[in-house]
Amino acid sequence: MKLVSDPAFGEVDLSASAEELTRLANMVASGRGFISATFPPGGKTLASIEVTDATGPGVLVHLDADRQVLVISGDSGGRAVLADNLHAMAGDENGGHLHIDYFPGHWYLVEGSVPLVVNSPHGGMPSH
């Protein structure tokens, strides 16, 4: 798994195998877990993702800059939606990427969430 923070665009870019994305989705659904990146932290590369349960409503995706960790916390309903999106990306063999961005009125992300781009483990643009 590779996590790259891009301060210029204010987003985090996540690249992972289907197995890693499935593991992350399961952690998000359960509300707890920690997964290390396969690339060493430094510069724009983050060390890991931590998932925690929190009272809602919604999900907050934020950076813990001191630890170089992407933290996902939230209530079970919001985490379930995010977990479903991650599972779908892990299983979609057509490629592409998923933008997880907060906007006013977002159905599960809360204000202050860092934009996240999840890349398909099956390559760039969709084949259909």
CSV table of N, CA and C in Angstrom, one decimal:
chain,number,residue,atom,x,y,z
A,1,MET,N,0.8,-1.2,0.0
A,1,MET,CA,0.0,0.0,0.0
A,1,MET,C,0.9,1.2,0.0
A,2,LYS,N,0.5,2.2,-0.8
A,2,LYS,CA,1.2,3.4,-0.9
A,2,LYS,C,0.3,4.6,-0.6
A,3,LEU,N,0.6,5.5,0.3
A,3,LEU,CA,-0.2,6.6,0.7
A,3,LEU,C,0.7,7.9,0.5
A,4,VAL,N,0.2,8.7,-0.4
A,4,VAL,CA,0.9,9.9,-0.7
A,4,VAL,C,0.1,11.1,-0.4
A,5,SER,N,0.6,12.0,0.4
A,5,SER,CA,-0.1,13.3,0.8
A,5,SER,C,0.3,14.3,-0.2
A,6,ASP,N,-0.6,15.0,-0.8
A,6,ASP,CA,-0.3,16.1,-1.8
A,6,ASP,C,-0.8,17.4,-1.2
A,7,PRO,N,0.1,18.1,-0.5
A,7,PRO,CA,-0.3,19.4,0.1
A,7,PRO,C,-0.8,20.4,-0.9
A,8,ALA,N,-0.3,20.4,-2.1
A,8,ALA,CA,-0.7,21.4,-3.1
A,8,ALA,C,-2.2,21.2,-3.5
A,9,PHE,N,-2.7,20.0,-3.5
A,9,PHE,CA,-4.1,19.8,-3.8
A,9,PHE,C,-4.9,19.4,-2.5
A,10,GLY,N,-4.2,19.2,-1.4
A,10,GLY,CA,-4.8,19.0,-0.1
A,10,GLY,C,-5.5,17.6,0.0
A,11,GLU,N,-5.0,16.6,-0.8
A,11,GLU,CA,-5.6,15.3,-0.8
A,11,GLU,C,-4.5,14.2,-0.6
A,12,VAL,N,-5.0,13.0,-0.3
A,12,VAL,CA,-4.2,11.8,-0.1
A,12,VAL,C,-4.5,10.9,-1.2
A,13,ASP,N,-3.5,10.3,-1.8
A,13,ASP,CA,-3.6,9.4,-2.9
A,13,ASP,C,-3.3,8.0,-2.4
A,14,LEU,N,-4.2,7.0,-2.5
A,14,LEU,CA,-4.0,5.7,-2.0
A,14,LEU,C,-3.9,4.7,-3.1
A,15,SER,N,-2.8,3.9,-3.2
A,15,SER,CA,-2.7,2.8,-4.1
A,15,SER,C,-2.5,1.6,-3.3
A,16,ALA,N,-3.2,0.5,-3.7
A,16,ALA,CA,-3.1,-0.7,-2.9
A,16,ALA,C,-3.6,-1.9,-3.8
A,17,SER,N,-3.2,-3.1,-3.3
A,17,SER,CA,-3.6,-4.3,-4.0
A,17,SER,C,-5.1,-4.5,-3.6
A,18,ALA,N,-5.8,-5.4,-4.3
A,18,ALA,CA,-7.1,-5.8,-4.0
A,18,ALA,C,-7.3,-6.3,-2.6
A,19,GLU,N,-6.3,-7.1,-2.2
A,19,GLU,CA,-6.3,-7.7,-0.8
A,19,GLU,C,-6.1,-6.6,0.2
A,20,GLU,N,-5.2,-5.6,0.0
A,20,GLU,CA,-5.0,-4.5,0.9
A,20,GLU,C,-6.3,-3.7,1.0
A,21,LEU,N,-6.9,-3.4,-0.1
A,21,LEU,CA,-8.1,-2.6,-0.1
A,21,LEU,C,-9.3,-3.3,0.6
A,22,THR,N,-9.3,-4.6,0.4
A,22,THR,CA,-10.4,-5.4,1.1
A,22,THR,C,-10.1,-5.4,2.6
A,23,ARG,N,-8.8,-5.5,3.0
A,23,ARG,CA,-8.5,-5.5,4.5
A,23,ARG,C,-8.9,-4.1,5.0
A,24,LEU,N,-8.6,-3.0,4.3
A,24,LEU,CA,-8.9,-1.7,4.8
A,24,LEU,C,-10.4,-1.5,4.9
A,25,ALA,N,-11.2,-2.0,3.9
A,25,ALA,CA,-12.6,-1.9,3.9
A,25,ALA,C,-13.2,-2.7,5.2
A,26,ASN,N,-12.6,-3.8,5.5
A,26,ASN,CA,-13.1,-4.6,6.6
A,26,ASN,C,-12.8,-3.8,7.9
A,27,MET,N,-11.6,-3.2,8.0
A,27,MET,CA,-11.2,-2.4,9.2
A,27,MET,C,-12.2,-1.2,9.3
A,28,VAL,N,-12.5,-0.5,8.2
A,28,VAL,CA,-13.4,0.6,8.3
A,28,VAL,C,-14.8,0.1,8.7
A,29,ALA,N,-15.3,-1.0,8.2
A,29,ALA,CA,-16.6,-1.5,8.7
A,29,ALA,C,-16.6,-1.8,10.1
A,30,SER,N,-15.5,-2.4,10.7
A,30,SER,CA,-15.4,-2.8,12.1
A,30,SER,C,-15.2,-1.6,13.0
A,31,GLY,N,-14.6,-0.5,12.5
A,31,GLY,CA,-14.3,0.6,13.3
A,31,GLY,C,-13.0,0.6,14.1
A,32,ARG,N,-12.2,-0.3,13.7
A,32,ARG,CA,-10.9,-0.4,14.3
A,32,ARG,C,-9.9,-1.1,13.5
A,33,GLY,N,-8.6,-0.7,13.6
A,33,GLY,CA,-7.5,-1.3,12.9
A,33,GLY,C,-6.4,-0.4,12.5
A,34,PHE,N,-5.4,-1.0,12.1
A,34,PHE,CA,-4.2,-0.2,11.7
A,34,PHE,C,-3.5,-1.0,10.6
A,35,ILE,N,-3.2,-0.3,9.5
A,35,ILE,CA,-2.5,-1.0,8.4
A,35,ILE,C,-1.3,-0.1,8.0
A,36,SER,N,-0.1,-0.7,7.9
A,36,SER,CA,1.1,0.0,7.5
A,36,SER,C,1.2,0.1,6.0
A,37,ALA,N,1.8,1.2,5.6
A,37,ALA,CA,2.1,1.4,4.2
A,37,ALA,C,3.3,0.5,3.8
A,38,THR,N,3.4,0.1,2.6
A,38,THR,CA,4.6,-0.7,2.2
A,38,THR,C,5.7,0.1,1.8
A,39,PHE,N,5.5,1.4,1.6
A,39,PHE,CA,6.6,2.4,1.3
A,39,PHE,C,7.0,3.1,2.5
A,40,PRO,N,8.3,3.3,2.8
A,40,PRO,CA,8.7,3.9,4.0
A,40,PRO,C,8.2,5.4,4.0
A,41,PRO,N,7.8,5.9,5.2
A,41,PRO,CA,7.4,7.3,5.2
A,41,PRO,C,8.5,8.2,5.0
A,42,GLY,N,8.2,9.4,4.5
A,42,GLY,CA,9.2,10.4,4.2
A,42,GLY,C,8.7,11.3,3.1
A,43,GLY,N,9.0,12.6,3.2
A,43,GLY,CA,8.5,13.5,2.2
A,43,GLY,C,7.0,13.5,2.2
A,44,LYS,N,6.4,13.1,1.1
A,44,LYS,CA,4.9,13.1,1.0
A,44,LYS,C,4.3,11.8,1.3
A,45,THR,N,5.1,10.7,1.5
A,45,THR,CA,4.6,9.4,1.7
A,45,THR,C,4.3,9.2,3.2
A,46,LEU,N,3.0,8.7,3.5
A,46,LEU,CA,2.6,8.5,4.8
A,46,LEU,C,2.9,7.1,5.3
A,47,ALA,N,2.9,6.9,6.6
A,47,ALA,CA,3.3,5.6,7.2
A,47,ALA,C,2.2,4.6,7.3
A,48,SER,N,1.0,5.0,7.5
A,48,SER,CA,-0.1,4.0,7.7
A,48,SER,C,-1.5,4.7,7.7
A,49,ILE,N,-2.5,3.8,7.9
A,49,ILE,CA,-3.9,4.2,8.1
A,49,ILE,C,-4.3,3.6,9.4
A,50,GLU,N,-5.0,4.5,10.2
A,50,GLU,CA,-5.6,4.0,11.4
A,50,GLU,C,-7.1,4.3,11.4
A,51,VAL,N,-7.9,3.3,11.8
A,51,VAL,CA,-9.3,3.4,11.8
A,51,VAL,C,-9.8,3.3,13.2
A,52,THR,N,-10.7,4.3,13.6
A,52,THR,CA,-11.3,4.3,14.9
A,52,THR,C,-12.8,4.5,14.9
A,53,ASP,N,-13.4,4.0,15.8
A,53,ASP,CA,-14.9,4.2,16.0
A,53,ASP,C,-15.1,5.5,16.7
A,54,ALA,N,-16.1,6.2,16.3
A,54,ALA,CA,-16.4,7.5,17.0
A,54,ALA,C,-17.9,7.7,16.9
A,55,THR,N,-18.4,8.6,17.8
A,55,THR,CA,-19.8,8.9,17.7
A,55,THR,C,-20.0,9.8,16.5
A,56,GLY,N,-21.2,9.8,15.9
A,56,GLY,CA,-21.4,10.5,14.7
A,56,GLY,C,-22.1,11.8,14.9
A,57,PRO,N,-22.7,12.3,13.9
A,57,PRO,CA,-22.9,11.5,12.7
A,57,PRO,C,-21.7,11.7,11.7
A,58,GLY,N,-21.5,10.7,10.9
A,58,GLY,CA,-20.5,10.9,9.8
A,58,GLY,C,-19.1,10.4,10.1
A,59,VAL,N,-18.3,10.5,9.0
A,59,VAL,CA,-16.9,10.0,9.0
A,59,VAL,C,-16.0,11.2,8.8
A,60,LEU,N,-14.9,11.2,9.6
A,60,LEU,CA,-13.8,12.2,9.4
A,60,LEU,C,-12.6,11.5,8.9
A,61,VAL,N,-12.0,11.9,7.8
A,61,VAL,CA,-10.8,11.5,7.3
A,61,VAL,C,-9.8,12.6,7.5
A,62,HIS,N,-8.8,12.4,8.3
A,62,HIS,CA,-7.8,13.4,8.5
A,62,HIS,C,-6.4,12.9,8.7
A,63,LEU,N,-5.4,13.8,8.6
A,63,LEU,CA,-4.0,13.5,8.7
A,63,LEU,C,-3.5,13.8,10.1
A,64,ASP,N,-2.8,12.8,10.7
A,64,ASP,CA,-2.1,13.1,11.9
A,64,ASP,C,-0.7,13.3,11.4
A,65,ALA,N,-0.3,14.6,11.2
A,65,ALA,CA,1.0,14.9,10.6
A,65,ALA,C,2.2,14.5,11.5
A,66,ASP,N,2.0,14.6,12.8
A,66,ASP,CA,3.1,14.2,13.7
A,66,ASP,C,3.5,12.7,13.5
A,67,ARG,N,2.5,11.9,13.3
A,67,ARG,CA,2.8,10.4,13.2
A,67,ARG,C,2.8,10.0,11.7
A,68,GLN,N,2.5,10.9,10.8
A,68,GLN,CA,2.4,10.6,9.3
A,68,GLN,C,1.4,9.5,9.1
A,69,VAL,N,0.2,9.6,9.7
A,69,VAL,CA,-0.8,8.6,9.6
A,69,VAL,C,-2.1,9.2,9.1
A,70,LEU,N,-2.8,8.5,8.2
A,70,LEU,CA,-4.1,8.9,7.8
A,70,LEU,C,-5.1,8.3,8.7
A,71,VAL,N,-6.0,9.1,9.4
A,71,VAL,CA,-6.9,8.5,10.4
A,71,VAL,C,-8.3,8.6,9.8
A,72,ILE,N,-9.0,7.5,9.9
A,72,ILE,CA,-10.4,7.5,9.5
A,72,ILE,C,-11.2,7.1,10.8
A,73,SER,N,-12.1,8.0,11.1
A,73,SER,CA,-12.9,7.8,12.3
A,73,SER,C,-14.4,8.2,12.0
A,74,GLY,N,-15.3,7.5,12.7
A,74,GLY,CA,-16.7,7.8,12.5
A,74,GLY,C,-17.7,6.8,13.0
A,75,ASP,N,-18.9,7.1,12.8
A,75,ASP,CA,-20.0,6.3,13.3
A,75,ASP,C,-20.2,5.1,12.4
A,76,SER,N,-20.9,4.1,12.9
A,76,SER,CA,-21.0,2.8,12.1
A,76,SER,C,-21.7,3.0,10.8
A,77,GLY,N,-22.7,3.9,10.7
A,77,GLY,CA,-23.5,4.1,9.5
A,77,GLY,C,-22.6,4.7,8.4
A,78,GLY,N,-21.9,5.7,8.7
A,78,GLY,CA,-21.0,6.4,7.8
A,78,GLY,C,-19.8,5.5,7.4
A,79,ARG,N,-19.3,4.8,8.3
A,79,ARG,CA,-18.2,3.8,8.0
A,79,ARG,C,-18.6,2.7,7.1
A,80,ALA,N,-19.9,2.3,7.3
A,80,ALA,CA,-20.4,1.2,6.4
A,80,ALA,C,-20.5,1.6,4.9
A,81,VAL,N,-20.9,2.9,4.7
A,81,VAL,CA,-20.9,3.4,3.3
A,81,VAL,C,-19.5,3.5,2.7
A,82,LEU,N,-18.6,4.0,3.5
A,82,LEU,CA,-17.2,4.1,3.1
A,82,LEU,C,-16.6,2.7,2.8
A,83,ALA,N,-16.9,1.8,3.7
A,83,ALA,CA,-16.4,0.4,3.6
A,83,ALA,C,-17.0,-0.2,2.3
A,84,ASP,N,-18.2,0.0,2.0
A,84,ASP,CA,-18.8,-0.5,0.8
A,84,ASP,C,-18.1,0.0,-0.5
A,85,ASN,N,-17.8,1.3,-0.5
A,85,ASN,CA,-17.1,1.9,-1.6
A,85,ASN,C,-15.7,1.3,-1.8
A,86,LEU,N,-15.0,1.1,-0.7
A,86,LEU,CA,-13.7,0.5,-0.7
A,86,LEU,C,-13.8,-0.9,-1.2
A,87,HIS,N,-14.8,-1.7,-0.8
A,87,HIS,CA,-14.9,-3.1,-1.2
A,87,HIS,C,-15.2,-3.1,-2.7
A,88,ALA,N,-16.0,-2.2,-3.2
A,88,ALA,CA,-16.4,-2.1,-4.6
A,88,ALA,C,-15.1,-1.8,-5.5
A,89,MET,N,-14.3,-0.9,-5.0
A,89,MET,CA,-13.1,-0.5,-5.7
A,89,MET,C,-12.1,-1.7,-5.7
A,90,ALA,N,-12.0,-2.5,-4.7
A,90,ALA,CA,-11.1,-3.7,-4.6
A,90,ALA,C,-11.6,-4.7,-5.6
A,91,GLY,N,-12.9,-4.9,-5.8
A,91,GLY,CA,-13.4,-5.9,-6.6
A,91,GLY,C,-13.7,-5.5,-8.1
A,92,ASP,N,-13.6,-4.2,-8.4
A,92,ASP,CA,-13.9,-3.8,-9.8
A,92,ASP,C,-12.7,-4.0,-10.6
A,93,GLU,N,-12.8,-4.9,-11.6
A,93,GLU,CA,-11.7,-5.3,-12.4
A,93,GLU,C,-11.5,-4.3,-13.6
A,94,ASN,N,-12.4,-3.3,-13.7
A,94,ASN,CA,-12.3,-2.4,-14.9
A,94,ASN,C,-11.3,-1.2,-14.7
A,95,GLY,N,-10.7,-1.1,-13.5
A,95,GLY,CA,-9.8,0.0,-13.3
A,95,GLY,C,-10.5,1.3,-12.9
A,96,GLY,N,-9.7,2.3,-12.8
A,96,GLY,CA,-10.2,3.6,-12.5
A,96,GLY,C,-9.7,4.1,-11.1
A,97,HIS,N,-10.5,5.0,-10.6
A,97,HIS,CA,-10.2,5.5,-9.2
A,97,HIS,C,-11.5,6.1,-8.6
A,98,LEU,N,-11.4,6.3,-7.3
A,98,LEU,CA,-12.6,6.8,-6.6
A,98,LEU,C,-12.2,8.0,-5.8
A,99,HIS,N,-12.9,9.1,-6.0
A,99,HIS,CA,-12.7,10.3,-5.2
A,99,HIS,C,-13.7,10.3,-4.1
A,100,ILE,N,-13.1,10.5,-2.9
A,100,ILE,CA,-13.9,10.6,-1.7
A,100,ILE,C,-13.6,12.0,-1.1
A,101,ASP,N,-14.5,12.9,-1.4
A,101,ASP,CA,-14.4,14.3,-1.1
A,101,ASP,C,-15.6,14.8,-0.4
A,102,TYR,N,-15.3,15.6,0.7
A,102,TYR,CA,-16.4,16.3,1.4
A,102,TYR,C,-16.9,17.4,0.5
A,103,PHE,N,-18.2,17.6,0.6
A,103,PHE,CA,-18.9,18.8,0.1
A,103,PHE,C,-20.1,19.1,1.1
A,104,PRO,N,-20.5,20.4,1.2
A,104,PRO,CA,-21.7,20.6,2.1
A,104,PRO,C,-22.9,19.7,1.7
A,105,GLY,N,-23.4,19.1,2.8
A,105,GLY,CA,-24.5,18.2,2.6
A,105,GLY,C,-24.1,16.8,2.3
A,106,HIS,N,-22.8,16.5,2.3
A,106,HIS,CA,-22.3,15.1,2.0
A,106,HIS,C,-23.0,14.1,2.9
A,107,TRP,N,-23.4,12.9,2.3
A,107,TRP,CA,-24.2,12.0,3.1
A,107,TRP,C,-23.4,11.2,4.2
A,108,TYR,N,-22.1,11.1,4.1
A,108,TYR,CA,-21.4,10.5,5.2
A,108,TYR,C,-20.1,11.1,5.7
A,109,LEU,N,-19.5,12.0,4.9
A,109,LEU,CA,-18.3,12.7,5.3
A,109,LEU,C,-18.6,13.9,6.0
A,110,VAL,N,-17.8,14.3,7.0
A,110,VAL,CA,-18.0,15.5,7.8
A,110,VAL,C,-17.0,16.6,7.3
A,111,GLU,N,-17.4,17.8,7.6
A,111,GLU,CA,-16.5,18.9,7.2
A,111,GLU,C,-15.2,18.8,7.9
A,112,GLY,N,-14.1,19.1,7.1
A,112,GLY,CA,-12.8,19.0,7.6
A,112,GLY,C,-12.1,17.7,7.1
A,113,SER,N,-12.9,16.8,6.4
A,113,SER,CA,-12.3,15.6,5.9
A,113,SER,C,-11.3,15.9,4.8
A,114,VAL,N,-10.2,15.2,4.8
A,114,VAL,CA,-9.2,15.4,3.7
A,114,VAL,C,-9.7,14.6,2.5
A,115,PRO,N,-9.6,15.2,1.3
A,115,PRO,CA,-10.0,14.4,0.1
A,115,PRO,C,-9.1,13.2,-0.1
A,116,LEU,N,-9.7,12.1,-0.5
A,116,LEU,CA,-9.0,10.9,-0.6
A,116,LEU,C,-9.2,10.3,-2.0
A,117,VAL,N,-8.2,10.0,-2.8
A,117,VAL,CA,-8.3,9.3,-4.1
A,117,VAL,C,-7.8,7.9,-3.9
A,118,VAL,N,-8.7,7.0,-4.2
A,118,VAL,CA,-8.4,5.5,-4.1
A,118,VAL,C,-8.3,5.0,-5.5
A,119,ASN,N,-7.1,4.5,-5.8
A,119,ASN,CA,-6.8,4.0,-7.1
A,119,ASN,C,-7.1,2.5,-7.2
A,120,SER,N,-7.7,2.1,-8.3
A,120,SER,CA,-8.0,0.7,-8.5
A,120,SER,C,-6.7,-0.1,-8.6
A,121,PRO,N,-6.7,-1.3,-8.0
A,121,PRO,CA,-5.6,-2.2,-8.1
A,121,PRO,C,-5.5,-2.8,-9.5
A,122,HIS,N,-6.5,-2.5,-10.4
A,122,HIS,CA,-6.5,-3.0,-11.7
A,122,HIS,C,-6.1,-2.0,-12.8
A,123,GLY,N,-5.5,-0.9,-12.4
A,123,GLY,CA,-5.0,0.1,-13.4
A,123,GLY,C,-5.8,1.3,-13.4
A,124,GLY,N,-5.4,2.2,-14.4
A,124,GLY,CA,-5.9,3.5,-14.6
A,124,GLY,C,-7.3,3.7,-14.9
A,125,MET,N,-7.6,4.1,-16.1
A,125,MET,CA,-9.0,4.4,-16.5
A,125,MET,C,-9.8,3.2,-16.7
A,126,PRO,N,-11.1,3.3,-16.4
A,126,PRO,CA,-12.0,2.1,-16.7
A,126,PRO,C,-12.0,1.6,-18.1
A,127,SER,N,-12.1,0.3,-18.3
A,127,SER,CA,-12.1,-0.2,-19.7
A,127,SER,C,-13.4,-0.2,-20.4
A,128,HIS,N,-14.5,0.3,-19.7
A,128,HIS,CA,-15.8,0.4,-20.4
A,128,HIS,C,-16.4,1.7,-20.2
